[in-house]
XYZ file of C-alpha atoms in Angstrom:
336
model
C 28.350 -62.502 -48.964
C 27.461 -62.516 -52.448
C 24.188 -60.765 -53.862
C 21.263 -63.022 -53.075
C 17.590 -63.014 -53.787
C 15.921 -59.383 -54.135
C 14.216 -59.040 -50.622
C 12.056 -55.796 -49.824
C 13.645 -53.338 -47.735
C 10.742 -53.960 -45.230
C 11.675 -57.506 -44.917
C 15.383 -56.931 -44.749
C 14.466 -54.435 -41.833
C 12.415 -56.842 -40.112
C 15.253 -59.412 -40.115
C 17.466 -56.804 -38.674
C 15.165 -55.661 -36.059
C 14.240 -59.173 -34.872
C 17.932 -60.195 -34.259
C 18.242 -56.827 -32.729
C 15.158 -57.847 -30.306
C 16.566 -61.076 -29.562
C 19.960 -59.953 -28.614
C 18.604 -56.984 -26.125
C 16.158 -59.538 -24.774
C 18.579 -61.852 -23.849
C 21.306 -59.251 -22.682
C 18.512 -57.812 -20.223
C 17.658 -61.250 -19.223
C 21.269 -61.944 -18.075
C 21.441 -58.666 -16.220
C 17.986 -59.633 -14.376
C 19.254 -62.998 -13.882
C 22.453 -61.726 -12.319
C 20.395 -59.352 -9.803
C 18.258 -62.755 -8.822
C 14.908 -61.622 -10.271
C 14.711 -64.479 -12.569
C 14.396 -68.067 -10.944
C 15.693 -71.250 -12.029
C 17.918 -72.010 -14.940
C 18.115 -69.326 -17.873
C 19.600 -70.506 -21.500
C 20.449 -67.740 -23.780
C 20.242 -67.164 -27.301
C 23.078 -64.463 -27.746
C 25.043 -65.117 -30.820
C 22.411 -67.789 -32.638
C 19.735 -64.978 -33.362
C 20.370 -65.561 -37.277
C 18.863 -68.872 -37.261
C 15.480 -68.184 -35.472
C 15.294 -64.967 -37.604
C 16.015 -66.778 -41.227
C 13.902 -69.562 -40.623
C 10.836 -67.449 -39.264
C 11.318 -65.666 -42.537
C 10.534 -68.226 -44.652
C 7.226 -69.064 -42.774
C 3.905 -67.859 -43.268
C 0.923 -67.343 -40.734
C -0.512 -70.697 -39.689
C 3.052 -72.327 -40.094
C 4.341 -73.813 -36.507
C 7.477 -74.491 -34.644
C 8.644 -76.313 -31.694
C 11.775 -75.092 -29.714
C 14.331 -76.362 -26.934
C 15.558 -75.084 -23.711
C 17.231 -72.041 -25.496
C 13.911 -70.826 -27.265
C 13.484 -67.261 -26.322
C 14.829 -66.291 -29.740
C 12.364 -68.747 -31.434
C 9.495 -67.349 -29.590
C 10.559 -63.493 -30.245
C 11.019 -64.379 -34.155
C 7.926 -66.127 -34.312
C 6.215 -62.854 -32.989
C 5.984 -63.195 -29.340
C 5.468 -60.432 -27.334
C 8.150 -59.045 -25.270
C 6.198 -58.174 -22.003
C 4.797 -61.547 -22.134
C 8.050 -63.184 -22.538
C 9.653 -61.044 -19.474
C 6.631 -61.827 -17.384
C 7.064 -65.484 -18.172
C 10.463 -65.491 -16.999
C 9.634 -63.654 -13.776
C 6.569 -66.057 -13.168
C 4.005 -63.650 -13.254
C 0.346 -64.019 -14.247
C 0.647 -62.016 -17.535
C 3.428 -64.188 -18.972
C 2.878 -66.227 -22.129
C 2.042 -69.261 -19.975
C 0.537 -67.310 -16.981
C 3.692 -67.692 -15.498
C 3.804 -71.413 -15.370
C 6.154 -72.341 -17.763
C 9.049 -70.168 -17.204
C 12.112 -70.072 -19.490
C 12.383 -73.563 -20.869
C 8.561 -73.640 -21.673
C 7.506 -70.716 -23.189
C 4.574 -71.417 -25.749
C 1.898 -69.320 -27.642
C -0.301 -71.198 -29.992
C -1.931 -68.245 -31.082
C 1.223 -67.442 -33.197
C 2.121 -70.979 -33.835
C 4.819 -71.388 -30.996
C 3.557 -74.758 -29.753
C 6.067 -74.836 -27.139
C 9.606 -74.689 -25.981
C 10.987 -77.902 -24.167
C 13.342 -78.727 -21.435
C 13.951 -82.142 -22.555
C 16.737 -82.498 -25.009
C 14.955 -83.170 -28.504
C 11.499 -83.234 -27.125
C 9.757 -80.720 -29.030
C 10.866 -82.837 -32.508
C 7.966 -85.457 -32.352
C 5.420 -82.775 -31.648
C 6.448 -80.964 -34.952
C 6.228 -84.087 -36.653
C 2.386 -84.577 -34.973
C 1.769 -81.065 -36.229
C 2.802 -81.880 -39.709
C 0.758 -84.953 -39.794
C -2.407 -83.085 -38.712
C -1.582 -80.485 -41.459
C -1.310 -83.414 -44.053
C -4.703 -85.340 -42.613
C -6.780 -81.861 -42.741
C -5.284 -80.979 -46.292
C -3.647 -77.932 -45.151
C -0.362 -76.500 -46.623
C 0.932 -75.543 -43.558
C 4.725 -76.478 -42.485
C 6.222 -77.307 -38.859
C 9.556 -76.695 -37.956
C 11.356 -78.481 -35.235
C 14.352 -76.659 -33.624
C 16.965 -78.908 -31.581
C 20.701 -78.845 -30.973
C 23.299 -81.420 -32.282
C 23.142 -83.227 -29.128
C 19.323 -83.767 -29.747
C 20.129 -85.295 -32.899
C 21.660 -88.254 -30.760
C 18.376 -88.840 -29.243
C 15.902 -91.788 -29.936
C 13.044 -89.524 -30.539
C 15.009 -87.725 -32.964
C 15.350 -90.811 -35.364
C 11.994 -91.978 -34.878
C 10.373 -88.815 -35.494
C 12.189 -88.099 -38.624
C 11.725 -91.703 -40.126
C 8.168 -91.592 -39.812
C 8.319 -87.858 -41.565
C 10.466 -89.375 -44.486
C 8.192 -92.104 -45.200
C 4.703 -90.327 -44.676
C 6.442 -87.390 -46.759
C 5.062 -84.792 -44.085
C 5.531 -81.253 -44.154
C 8.169 -80.701 -41.882
C 11.555 -79.110 -41.677
C 14.143 -80.163 -38.874
C 16.524 -77.515 -38.102
C 19.482 -78.438 -36.068
C 21.287 -75.478 -34.311
C 24.803 -76.821 -34.097
C 26.444 -74.570 -31.627
C 29.411 -77.013 -31.587
C 28.774 -77.870 -27.601
C 26.334 -80.171 -26.048
C 26.423 -78.419 -22.728
C 30.318 -78.658 -22.172
C 31.128 -81.702 -24.671
C 32.627 -80.178 -27.985
C 30.810 -81.566 -31.012
C 33.760 -83.627 -32.250
C 33.765 -85.492 -29.239
C 30.061 -86.554 -29.338
C 29.739 -87.239 -33.001
C 32.126 -89.014 -35.587
C 30.322 -87.421 -38.409
C 31.275 -83.553 -39.446
C 27.837 -82.597 -39.885
C 24.476 -83.738 -38.703
C 23.235 -82.755 -42.204
C 24.965 -86.111 -43.258
C 21.901 -88.195 -41.227
C 19.464 -86.952 -43.763
C 21.240 -89.642 -46.340
C 19.920 -92.701 -43.553
C 16.299 -91.356 -44.066
C 16.343 -90.598 -47.800
C 15.733 -87.183 -47.439
C 17.814 -84.002 -48.166
C 20.424 -82.988 -45.741
C 22.021 -79.265 -45.930
C 24.725 -77.674 -43.736
C 24.454 -73.694 -43.802
C 26.469 -70.809 -41.899
C 24.044 -70.299 -39.139
C 25.629 -66.797 -38.537
C 24.542 -65.753 -42.254
C 20.737 -64.594 -41.949
C 20.099 -64.582 -45.341
C 21.538 -67.800 -45.964
C 19.597 -69.372 -43.536
C 16.490 -67.799 -44.950
C 17.313 -69.324 -48.439
C 17.979 -72.751 -47.354
C 14.818 -72.716 -45.271
C 12.831 -71.222 -47.785
C 13.875 -74.022 -50.290
C 13.030 -76.699 -47.552
C 9.730 -75.241 -46.718
C 8.742 -74.953 -50.494
C 9.587 -78.578 -50.984
C 7.293 -79.383 -47.692
C 4.455 -77.469 -49.426
C 4.633 -79.283 -52.522
C 4.181 -82.359 -50.598
C 7.769 -83.787 -51.291
C 8.545 -84.371 -47.497
C 10.646 -83.222 -44.846
C 14.441 -81.500 -45.030
C 17.301 -81.800 -42.448
C 19.152 -78.630 -41.804
C 21.992 -77.895 -39.775
C 22.871 -74.565 -39.104
C 26.220 -73.977 -38.068
C 26.257 -71.372 -35.298
C 27.772 -70.461 -31.905
C 26.407 -69.505 -28.508
C 28.363 -66.295 -26.961
C 27.092 -66.878 -23.376
C 27.475 -70.300 -21.502
C 25.521 -73.480 -21.582
C 23.435 -71.610 -18.738
C 23.802 -68.610 -16.903
C 26.619 -69.064 -14.084
C 28.286 -71.523 -16.368
C 32.078 -71.317 -15.660
C 33.078 -72.078 -19.488
C 36.102 -74.053 -18.512
C 35.618 -76.279 -21.739
C 36.310 -73.579 -24.199
C 39.154 -70.691 -24.479
C 38.637 -67.130 -24.167
C 40.502 -67.040 -27.626
C 37.866 -69.253 -29.399
C 34.846 -67.067 -28.007
C 36.493 -64.024 -28.906
C 37.258 -65.087 -32.309
C 33.691 -65.770 -32.624
C 32.500 -62.591 -31.231
C 34.725 -60.469 -33.421
C 34.366 -62.264 -36.786
C 31.023 -64.111 -36.580
C 28.423 -61.920 -35.109
C 25.241 -62.303 -36.978
C 24.106 -58.966 -36.161
C 27.639 -57.163 -37.379
C 27.955 -59.252 -40.465
C 24.444 -58.201 -41.543
C 24.972 -54.675 -40.494
C 27.868 -54.806 -43.050
C 25.723 -56.200 -45.764
C 23.236 -53.693 -45.321
C 25.304 -50.669 -45.119
C 27.959 -51.689 -48.023
C 24.747 -52.127 -50.356
C 23.226 -48.884 -49.146
C 20.155 -50.883 -48.120
C 20.096 -48.910 -44.984
C 22.006 -46.171 -43.382
C 23.800 -46.179 -39.929
C 21.043 -43.611 -38.624
C 18.123 -46.234 -39.437
C 20.088 -49.060 -37.868
C 20.725 -46.919 -34.651
C 17.136 -46.058 -34.556
C 16.283 -49.744 -34.386
C 18.572 -50.130 -31.306
C 17.119 -47.252 -29.767
C 13.631 -48.227 -30.230
C 14.006 -51.932 -29.220
C 16.164 -50.686 -26.009
C 13.048 -48.560 -25.150
C 10.592 -51.717 -25.975
C 12.366 -53.880 -23.547
C 12.616 -51.429 -20.798
C 8.778 -51.093 -21.028
C 8.324 -54.881 -21.327
C 10.589 -55.241 -18.021
C 8.655 -52.732 -16.138
C 5.242 -54.319 -17.264
C 6.633 -57.460 -16.421
C 7.940 -56.406 -12.787
C 4.848 -54.327 -12.002
C 2.547 -57.818 -12.968
C 1.077 -59.928 -10.207
C 1.682 -63.616 -9.527
C -0.459 -66.188 -9.982
C -2.756 -67.369 -7.120
C -2.751 -70.769 -5.329
C -6.355 -71.366 -6.420
C -4.934 -71.171 -10.140
C -2.274 -74.096 -9.868
C -4.414 -76.638 -11.368
C -5.988 -74.548 -14.171
C -4.254 -74.686 -17.802
C -3.009 -78.181 -16.865
C -5.088 -80.386 -19.527
C -6.554 -79.075 -23.397
C -9.832 -80.220 -24.217
C -10.399 -83.925 -24.876
C -9.663 -85.173 -28.143
C -12.626 -85.904 -30.464
C -11.531 -89.230 -31.467
C -8.592 -91.672 -33.059
C -6.693 -90.932 -36.267
C -6.624 -93.694 -38.403
C -3.627 -93.273 -41.332
C -4.673 -94.232 -44.756
C -1.591 -95.608 -46.742
C -1.356 -94.502 -50.223
């Protein structure tokens, strides 16, 4: 990696710790799922930690995000609580959604996590709606929509990005291209070589970035966010990444070879790459990095214990938290 923007040690260590936190959270979730303690599907974010971390490092309080079915990492990087996350995975009342959302629907508006979404590409219009609200209210906040390369084939992607472009909304579209739409390789689902090329069709910038390089993701996102805050409209970012686990826990992964997976794990692990960067430039010592792993490991163990000891919601709570408060009227767009 070449020398980049000067960042404080605190920020660099936040990036490192955030990626470690996501990795250990996901590894523990895999272990607990195998033990039968997490019900339903679980889609893990192992290998993609640099994308969520790099994007969130470019945001400020008040900015919001929408996620995908693979959003544990987005939630944690946005400031989500580990105890609330594990409790939600277990369906406990102390979870981020009081145990009613589960793995694919983690949300916490208090930190700007508007929601993960089990529908492919389902969060993209939500982010555009949030960006429209920011513009109508005169706020300088930005919304970020995460989605996969398969999600970029959905009609809601095209409708949302078109509206965001013509209205110059403060939104950043982040496509996490992990090469596989469930079990179908990227090259079998799209003729274009980069999702970023689709930005041209809507008259907005499209940028492809190494999603395993947290600093590259940060710098690319920061440029897009700055552009959005200046009122210049959206940007489409394609982060080229790779998931180290299957599409879901239990996936036999017959669609990719062991050699391919091992190459990515040995050569493109985002945490190992960032460790190398920090150590080679004497920005951190081995002891400091090891201390991060130990501290976060303890936090994860405490969070799991908290979640296991928490109660389930009662039957009388079934219809609570279903609806938000009523709207106050109808928004009317004023063309400029």
